[in-house]
Amino acid sequence: MADHHHHEEEFRLNDPEFNRLNQRLDRRDFLTKTSMGIGALALGSLFGNKLMGNAPRPAISNATGDMEQEILRALPHFAPKAKRVVYLFMSGGPSQLETFDYKPALVNMMGQNLPDSVRKGQRLTGMSANQSALPMVPSYYKFNQHGQNQTWISELLPYTAKVVDDLCIVKSMHSEAINHDPAITFFQTGNQLPGRPSIGSWLSYGLGSDNENLPTFIVLVSKNGQKDQPLYARLWGNGFLPSKHQGVQFGSGKDPVLFLNNPDGYDGADRKEMLEYLSKLNQVQNSTYGDPEVDARIAQYEMAYRMQTSVPEVMSVADEPEEVFELYGPDSKDPDTYAANCLLARKLLEKDVKFVQLYHQGWDQHGGLPSGIAGQCKATDQATAALITDLKRRGLLEDTLVIWGGEFGRTVYSQGKLTANDYGRDHHPRCFTMWMAGAGVKPGISFGETDDFSYNIVKDPVHVHDFQATLLHLMGIDHERLTYKFQGRRFRLTDVEGKIVKGILA
């Protein structure tokens, strides 16, 4: 048998036709011809599907491994209630006691020490752990009842009060993190340590895009928020998912997306030629080293080319009637303010961007809370309510999920000096308030209850992972089945926890 194979191999080596074919497939030739062929296909996508007469490419094209392919083919797992999400993240930790969690009994407890029976030895931050006393303080601001269910809302939120019948207010949120960085990271990625994919990245990976000319996940950071706590780009990062799934931050000015426009001195023809050769080089690298990120890189160049046309269009508010600016408030004409970003979010949602996230900083009032939170509410209240109103009248609220909230709440006791009209509040992860509106959630309800001190939950607790599981559920995803294998383990947004909060589902 061995002799037979030896003679067969010798025959092939001496066969002129075999050698001619073999020479045509040497390594350099193979890489050149293959990369040009694949590069041409990629370039066809780059300059639009009409160029090659193709239908749009599938939204998901870069899963890794057979199981990942099966996971993505199965999505969505069931009919989604929401097609898109806008997440209004109030960075710093808004006080639930001054906004949504009305505690009238505290009026008669002004200055009294927080009872040990309420605190139960729970962890405090280093900023108030050494205080000689923990004097309780009621809200400086009044609450009034609004809507069909007579929901209590702070006088600081008059515009939000007008749309309260559209809100599902969750008063029983709780987190494990007591400091800003791990708490925000926990909310956005499901883990207190950095390095995991963000919510928007998971949705991009699992569901793909409904608009091939704009990113699936877009981030807007308002300039009029107080910068008391930093924000990090990793909060909207892709973690270990392919880089095409990271959030893209939009801003105002000449370059709303960094590095999107052509460099000085380039015209359209130059750019086209450069991208053509760049595509060929990327394909050579992919064929040589098998680097999976090359596919993501090509996809990003394709998207960037299309965005050169789509971004200026969506960023322009020139066609918006004056009535819209009046609805969102005077700041809506000032780019990068929270109000302007709310208006831009509506435009992005109209274009079927799947996940839009707004960050507004400045809710971290350890001192001077009455004046500080009043300023924050004034900067955000009208535009937040306007977004709800605008989406609803355009028929978008029924399949758009709107989320409002921060990373934790604030303590019932005052941090620092307490006076008749001034006080501060420390971080409090044990209970705080968020709200949702729109697709798939019950409108006009309050869910969960806290004790008379807004210190502990007494009914229907909702953990951060429960919130994340419910968000994915509304998008048609079983949170336990959306996974990605990394370093030998399959990860998911909710880690090994999370249950759907059925009590808020419509």
Tab-separated table of C-alpha atoms in Angstrom, residues 95-98 106 135-140 363-369 409-416 423-428:
chain	number	residue	atom	x	y	z
A	95	SER	CA	-32.360	61.192	44.930
A	96	GLN	CA	-35.587	59.200	44.941
A	97	LEU	CA	-36.669	61.205	48.005
A	98	GLU	CA	-36.823	64.447	46.001
A	106	LEU	CA	-40.268	62.055	57.546
A	135	PRO	CA	-29.770	62.774	60.980
A	136	MET	CA	-32.805	62.107	58.796
A	137	VAL	CA	-34.169	64.829	56.544
A	138	PRO	CA	-37.421	64.977	54.542
A	139	SER	CA	-37.544	66.372	51.042
A	140	TYR	CA	-37.178	70.127	50.868
A	363	TRP	CA	-26.901	64.053	40.152
A	364	ASP	CA	-24.294	63.414	42.859
A	365	GLN	CA	-25.440	65.835	45.579
A	366	HIS	CA	-23.447	65.037	48.742
A	367	GLY	CA	-24.032	68.633	49.798
A	368	GLY	CA	-26.184	71.504	48.610
A	369	LEU	CA	-28.806	69.061	47.424
A	409	GLY	CA	-30.312	56.341	45.008
A	410	ARG	CA	-29.585	58.566	47.995
A	411	THR	CA	-29.748	58.135	51.768
A	412	VAL	CA	-32.585	59.343	53.986
A	413	TYR	CA	-30.013	60.835	56.325
A	414	SER	CA	-28.025	63.966	55.640
A	415	GLN	CA	-24.364	63.794	54.768
A	416	GLY	CA	-22.517	66.715	56.321
A	423	TYR	CA	-28.409	69.264	53.301
A	424	GLY	CA	-26.764	66.516	51.284
A	425	ARG	CA	-27.420	62.817	50.757
A	426	ASP	CA	-24.932	59.964	50.372
A	427	HIS	CA	-25.058	57.019	47.943
A	428	HIS	CA	-27.756	54.452	48.654
